[in-house]
Tab-separated table of C-alpha atoms and ligand atoms in Angstrom:
chain	number	residue	atom	x	y	z
A	1	MET	CA	43.446	111.670	61.735
A	2	VAL	CA	45.710	113.177	64.378
A	3	THR	CA	44.123	113.432	67.808
A	4	GLU	CA	45.529	115.553	70.616
A	5	THR	CA	46.919	112.340	72.160
A	6	ILE	CA	48.618	111.211	68.948
A	7	HIS	CA	50.069	114.689	68.457
A	8	LEU	CA	51.441	114.669	72.018
A	9	MET	CA	53.007	111.234	71.515
A	10	GLN	CA	54.599	112.256	68.226
A	11	GLN	CA	56.087	115.363	69.868
A	12	HIS	CA	57.972	113.346	72.490
A	13	ALA	CA	61.584	114.340	73.075
A	14	SER	CA	63.546	113.500	76.219
A	15	VAL	CA	64.171	116.469	78.530
A	16	ARG	CA	67.389	116.448	80.558
A	17	ASN	CA	67.514	120.113	81.697
A	18	PHE	CA	64.969	121.364	84.201
A	19	THR	CA	64.124	124.628	85.945
A	20	THR	CA	64.071	124.671	89.747
A	21	GLU	CA	60.245	124.672	89.749
A	22	LYS	CA	58.736	121.632	91.487
A	23	ILE	CA	55.811	119.523	90.331
A	24	PRO	CA	53.053	119.942	92.977
A	25	ALA	CA	52.531	116.718	94.970
A	26	ASP	CA	48.851	116.325	93.993
A	27	ILE	CA	49.680	116.703	90.298
A	28	LEU	CA	52.540	114.232	90.558
A	29	LYS	CA	50.174	111.737	92.173
A	30	GLN	CA	47.711	112.165	89.314
A	31	ILE	CA	50.528	111.656	86.784
A	32	ILE	CA	51.690	108.456	88.494
A	33	GLU	CA	48.125	107.162	88.821
A	34	ALA	CA	47.775	107.609	85.044
A	35	GLY	CA	51.003	105.644	84.674
A	36	ARG	CA	49.702	102.873	86.892
A	37	ALA	CA	46.631	102.506	84.698
A	38	ALA	CA	48.820	100.800	82.066
A	39	SER	CA	48.231	97.182	81.190
A	40	THR	CA	49.970	94.722	83.484
A	41	TRP	CA	50.640	90.965	83.243
A	42	LYS	CA	47.643	89.156	84.818
A	43	ASN	CA	47.069	92.331	86.856
A	44	PHE	CA	50.071	91.369	89.015
A	45	GLN	CA	51.538	94.911	88.943
A	46	SER	CA	55.028	93.502	89.475
A	47	TYR	CA	56.785	96.810	90.073
A	48	SER	CA	57.136	99.580	92.607
A	49	ILE	CA	58.031	103.235	92.183
A	50	ILE	CA	60.325	105.101	94.575
A	51	ASN	CA	59.615	108.819	94.359
A	52	VAL	CA	62.879	110.581	95.166
A	53	SER	CA	62.300	114.279	95.826
A	54	ALA	CA	64.736	114.935	98.704
A	55	GLU	CA	67.758	116.833	97.414
A	56	ALA	CA	70.136	114.789	99.598
A	57	THR	CA	68.923	111.486	98.117
A	58	LYS	CA	69.036	112.854	94.547
A	59	GLN	CA	72.613	113.930	95.287
A	60	LYS	CA	73.494	110.419	96.495
A	61	ILE	CA	72.054	108.872	93.321
A	62	PHE	CA	73.906	111.463	91.237
A	63	ASP	CA	77.117	110.553	93.070
A	64	LEU	CA	76.571	106.958	91.903
A	65	GLN	CA	75.522	107.863	88.357
A	66	PRO	CA	76.451	111.451	87.463
A	67	GLN	CA	73.731	112.523	85.061
A	68	LYS	CA	72.473	116.079	85.452
A	69	SER	CA	68.833	115.082	84.896
A	70	ILE	CA	68.886	113.219	88.243
A	71	ILE	CA	69.956	116.192	90.289
A	72	GLY	CA	67.960	118.728	88.295
A	73	ALA	CA	64.668	116.840	88.320
A	74	SER	CA	61.767	117.878	90.479
A	75	ASN	CA	61.186	114.169	91.089
A	76	PHE	CA	63.380	111.222	90.224
A	77	LEU	CA	61.126	108.177	90.041
A	78	VAL	CA	63.007	104.916	90.399
A	79	PHE	CA	61.075	102.064	88.787
A	80	VAL	CA	61.720	98.805	90.558
A	81	GLY	CA	60.887	95.324	89.262
A	82	ASP	CA	59.111	93.801	92.231
A	83	LEU	CA	58.252	90.215	93.178
A	84	ASN	CA	58.343	91.020	96.900
A	85	ARG	CA	54.556	91.370	97.110
A	86	ALA	CA	54.346	88.152	95.083
A	87	VAL	CA	56.193	86.171	97.759
A	88	ILE	CA	53.764	87.449	100.400
A	89	ALA	CA	50.736	86.513	98.259
A	90	THR	CA	52.187	83.126	97.301
A	91	GLU	CA	52.904	82.257	100.930
A	92	GLN	CA	49.170	82.512	101.639
A	93	HIS	CA	48.698	79.381	99.541
A	94	THR	CA	51.921	77.372	99.282
A	95	ASP	CA	55.360	77.160	100.809
A	96	ARG	CA	56.882	76.986	97.322
A	97	PHE	CA	58.137	80.110	95.554
A	98	TYR	CA	60.084	80.210	92.304
A	99	PRO	CA	61.123	83.816	91.713
A	100	GLU	CA	64.227	83.061	89.668
A	101	GLY	CA	64.614	83.233	85.932
A	102	VAL	CA	64.217	85.147	82.727
A	103	GLU	CA	60.436	84.850	82.421
A	104	ASN	CA	59.834	86.495	85.808
A	105	LEU	CA	62.322	89.239	84.960
A	106	LEU	CA	60.450	89.912	81.736
A	107	ILE	CA	57.097	90.022	83.537
A	108	ALA	CA	58.356	92.610	86.027
A	109	SER	CA	60.417	94.594	83.504
A	110	VAL	CA	57.625	94.879	80.942
A	111	ASP	CA	55.072	95.876	83.597
A	112	ALA	CA	57.388	98.549	85.003
A	113	SER	CA	58.210	99.871	81.536
A	114	LEU	CA	54.578	100.242	80.518
A	115	ALA	CA	53.779	102.116	83.726
A	116	ALA	CA	56.848	104.319	83.321
A	117	GLN	CA	56.109	105.258	79.734
A	118	ASN	CA	52.503	106.085	80.628
A	119	THR	CA	53.789	108.186	83.532
A	120	LEU	CA	56.124	110.155	81.279
A	121	LEU	CA	53.381	110.669	78.720
A	122	ALA	CA	50.955	111.911	81.376
A	123	ALA	CA	53.620	114.335	82.590
A	124	GLU	CA	54.229	115.542	79.033
A	125	SER	CA	50.493	116.110	78.556
A	126	LEU	CA	50.696	118.676	81.372
A	127	GLY	CA	53.715	120.458	79.879
A	128	TYR	CA	56.313	118.729	82.049
A	129	GLY	CA	59.219	116.810	80.572
A	130	GLY	CA	61.466	113.958	81.491
A	131	VAL	CA	63.927	111.281	80.577
A	132	PHE	CA	64.507	107.633	81.392
A	133	VAL	CA	67.813	106.944	83.131
A	134	GLY	CA	68.700	103.306	82.638
A	135	LEU	CA	72.377	103.645	83.438
A	136	ILE	CA	71.508	103.548	87.151
A	137	ARG	CA	71.691	99.776	86.639
A	138	ASP	CA	75.472	100.139	86.462
A	139	GLN	CA	75.274	100.769	90.215
A	140	ALA	CA	72.368	98.396	90.927
A	141	SER	CA	73.568	97.099	94.301
A	142	GLU	CA	74.588	100.499	95.673
A	143	LEU	CA	71.250	101.972	94.590
A	144	SER	CA	69.355	99.024	96.107
A	145	ASP	CA	71.108	99.672	99.427
A	146	LEU	CA	70.407	103.404	99.237
A	147	LEU	CA	66.675	102.836	98.614
A	148	ASP	CA	66.306	99.873	101.015
A	149	LEU	CA	65.196	97.519	98.252
A	150	PRO	CA	64.385	94.089	99.728
A	151	ASP	CA	64.799	90.588	98.295
A	152	TYR	CA	62.963	89.887	95.010
A	153	THR	CA	63.277	93.500	93.829
A	154	PHE	CA	65.671	95.243	91.439
A	155	PRO	CA	66.084	98.801	90.111
A	156	LEU	CA	65.275	99.007	86.389
A	157	PHE	CA	65.584	102.692	85.511
A	158	GLY	CA	64.751	106.117	86.817
A	159	VAL	CA	62.432	108.626	85.204
A	160	ALA	CA	63.554	112.203	85.869
A	161	LEU	CA	60.566	114.573	85.747
A	162	GLY	CA	60.343	118.333	85.950
A	163	VAL	CA	59.669	121.621	84.222
A	164	PRO	CA	61.731	121.774	81.008
A	165	ALA	CA	64.448	124.431	80.913
A	166	LYS	CA	65.455	123.361	77.420
A	167	ARG	CA	63.641	121.231	74.882
A	168	ASN	CA	65.308	119.084	72.253
A	169	ASP	CA	64.009	118.619	68.732
A	170	VAL	CA	62.029	115.470	68.106
A	171	LYS	CA	64.576	112.747	67.322
A	172	PRO	CA	63.943	110.993	64.003
A	173	ARG	CA	63.276	107.270	64.295
A	174	LEU	CA	64.402	104.607	61.841
A	175	PRO	CA	62.256	104.645	58.686
A	176	TYR	CA	58.846	102.993	59.198
A	177	GLU	CA	59.438	100.193	56.674
A	178	THR	CA	62.727	99.167	58.320
A	179	VAL	CA	60.995	98.459	61.615
A	180	VAL	CA	57.368	97.632	60.738
A	181	PHE	CA	56.922	94.653	58.415
A	182	ASP	CA	53.911	93.330	56.565
A	183	GLY	CA	53.254	89.742	57.538
A	184	SER	CA	56.789	88.471	58.074
A	185	TYR	CA	60.217	89.651	59.173
A	186	GLN	CA	62.564	91.366	56.710
A	187	VAL	CA	66.271	91.285	57.585
A	188	GLN	CA	67.749	94.699	56.744
A	189	SER	CA	70.735	95.610	54.598
A	190	VAL	CA	73.744	97.568	55.804
A	191	SER	CA	72.586	100.581	53.796
A	192	ILE	CA	69.692	101.273	56.165
A	193	ILE	CA	72.251	101.526	58.970
A	194	SER	CA	74.508	103.959	57.123
A	195	ASP	CA	71.484	105.950	55.954
A	196	TYR	CA	70.287	106.251	59.552
A	197	ASP	CA	73.768	107.284	60.734
A	198	GLN	CA	73.439	110.118	58.219
A	199	VAL	CA	69.967	111.074	59.472
A	200	GLN	CA	71.201	111.133	63.068
A	201	ARG	CA	74.150	113.328	62.100
A	202	GLY	CA	71.702	115.788	60.590
A	203	TYR	CA	69.519	115.751	63.711
A	204	ALA	CA	72.408	116.331	66.089
A	205	GLY	CA	73.454	119.347	63.971
A	206	SER	CA	75.945	121.641	65.640
A	207	ARG	CA	75.887	119.633	68.865
A	208	ARG	CA	76.826	116.565	66.838
A	209	LEU	CA	77.546	113.618	69.086
A	210	ALA	CA	81.084	112.245	69.103
A	211	ASN	CA	79.981	108.920	67.642
A	212	ASP	CA	77.620	107.753	64.932
A	213	TRP	CA	74.462	105.869	65.856
A	214	SER	CA	75.942	102.562	64.674
A	215	GLU	CA	79.108	103.231	66.687
A	216	ARG	CA	76.970	103.735	69.790
A	217	VAL	CA	75.218	100.441	69.035
A	218	ALA	CA	78.620	98.773	68.684
A	219	ALA	CA	79.796	100.302	71.960
A	220	GLN	CA	76.822	98.613	73.653
A	221	PHE	CA	76.638	95.245	71.909
A	222	GLY	CA	80.258	94.856	70.792
A	223	VAL	CA	81.453	94.440	74.362
A	224	PRO	CA	80.292	92.013	77.066
A	225	PRO	CA	77.393	93.389	79.154
A	226	GLN	CA	78.119	95.002	82.516
A	227	THR	CA	77.819	92.555	85.403
A	228	ALA	CA	76.274	94.839	88.042
A	229	THR	CA	72.708	93.922	87.052
A	230	LEU	CA	73.327	90.167	87.200
A	231	GLU	CA	75.195	90.405	90.505
A	232	ASN	CA	72.365	92.398	92.053
A	233	LEU	CA	69.699	90.019	90.687
A	234	GLN	CA	71.624	87.115	92.228
A	235	ALA	CA	71.883	88.940	95.555
A	236	LYS	CA	68.123	89.609	95.486
A	237	LYS	CA	67.346	85.918	94.774
A	238	LEU	CA	65.998	86.571	91.287
A	239	MET	CA	68.763	84.786	89.342
A	240	ALA	CA	70.602	81.607	90.213
A	241	LYS	CA	74.319	81.950	90.914
A	242	GLU	CA	76.447	80.299	88.274
A	243	ASP	CA	78.774	77.560	89.526
B	301	LIG	C1	65.179	102.189	79.239
B	301	LIG	C2	65.790	103.506	78.835
B	301	LIG	C3	66.939	103.946	79.458
B	301	LIG	C4	67.500	105.183	79.123
B	301	LIG	N1	68.597	105.617	79.814
B	301	LIG	C5	69.099	106.850	79.574
B	301	LIG	C6	70.170	107.350	80.367
B	301	LIG	O1	70.713	106.669	81.248
B	301	LIG	N2	70.580	108.624	80.112
B	301	LIG	C7	70.001	109.412	79.166
B	301	LIG	O2	70.424	110.553	79.007
B	301	LIG	N3	68.990	108.957	78.392
B	301	LIG	C8	68.513	107.697	78.585
B	301	LIG	N4	67.444	107.236	77.859
B	301	LIG	C9	66.798	108.119	76.856
B	301	LIG	C10	67.144	107.712	75.447
B	301	LIG	O3	68.489	108.039	75.156
B	301	LIG	C11	66.188	108.421	74.475
B	301	LIG	O4	64.871	108.041	74.747
B	301	LIG	C12	66.524	108.101	73.019
B	301	LIG	O5	67.776	108.601	72.663
B	301	LIG	C13	65.485	108.692	72.076
B	301	LIG	O6	65.434	110.083	72.250
B	301	LIG	P1	64.066	110.823	72.612
B	301	LIG	O7	63.526	110.181	73.888
B	301	LIG	O8	64.418	112.263	72.826
B	301	LIG	O9	63.139	110.621	71.465
B	301	LIG	C14	66.896	105.985	78.136
B	301	LIG	C15	65.744	105.522	77.496
B	301	LIG	C16	65.196	104.300	77.830
B	301	LIG	C17	63.933	103.843	77.154
């Protein structure tokens, strides 16, 4: 059975081109409140959302990370992993605070991601569109300065929201049985990768991307990760500095 909600979710496609129409403030608030209703680790809500609507600030973010969705969006929501409220709460009870480490990063990152996805879905249910912009992490420190992010916080990604000027086709996912396994994990053969490269070529059609899907994977994981995220996490006291 396909409900209206399932249909909406299956129709998702990122929108990167927007009209100049703005999302009314009361509707945006409703959208974000729907996002904030997502599940959250122990109800800690370890994230914050910076709503960037001022053109000058959007321009400054675009100058750091030139993606047209940032400048074209009605609202660019920066999702921030946030243990700053946690330090305030913890200090009520103990003078010890251990914000550093992978587990805390996962808690904040998962919470923020669930809220962000719910926010995008709520926006889509009203006919708006949007896209995640994770590459803002390449300029994590500069963005933190621009948005006055305090200790124990870090920018995760933006979600550009607005009225779609152009909609993309729904992007085919990997085949169900290559991702969803019955009972135990099944390591995949190289053929599923080449088959999916083929599928992606078909999807991209005339605006075929320069690289195959597997080449884009290699461009990400075949080189060492960028260091901007780690450096910013160290500066914000969320990761220990290596000796
Ligand atoms: C965490 C995250 C970060 C992303 N960052 C970017 C980005 O910086 N720029 C961009 O154009 N798309 C970005 N995307 C969108 C993905 O490219 C897109 O979701 C994916 O290609 C699937 O396409 P679809 O959303 O249209 O189905 C990001 C998505 C996620 C989940």
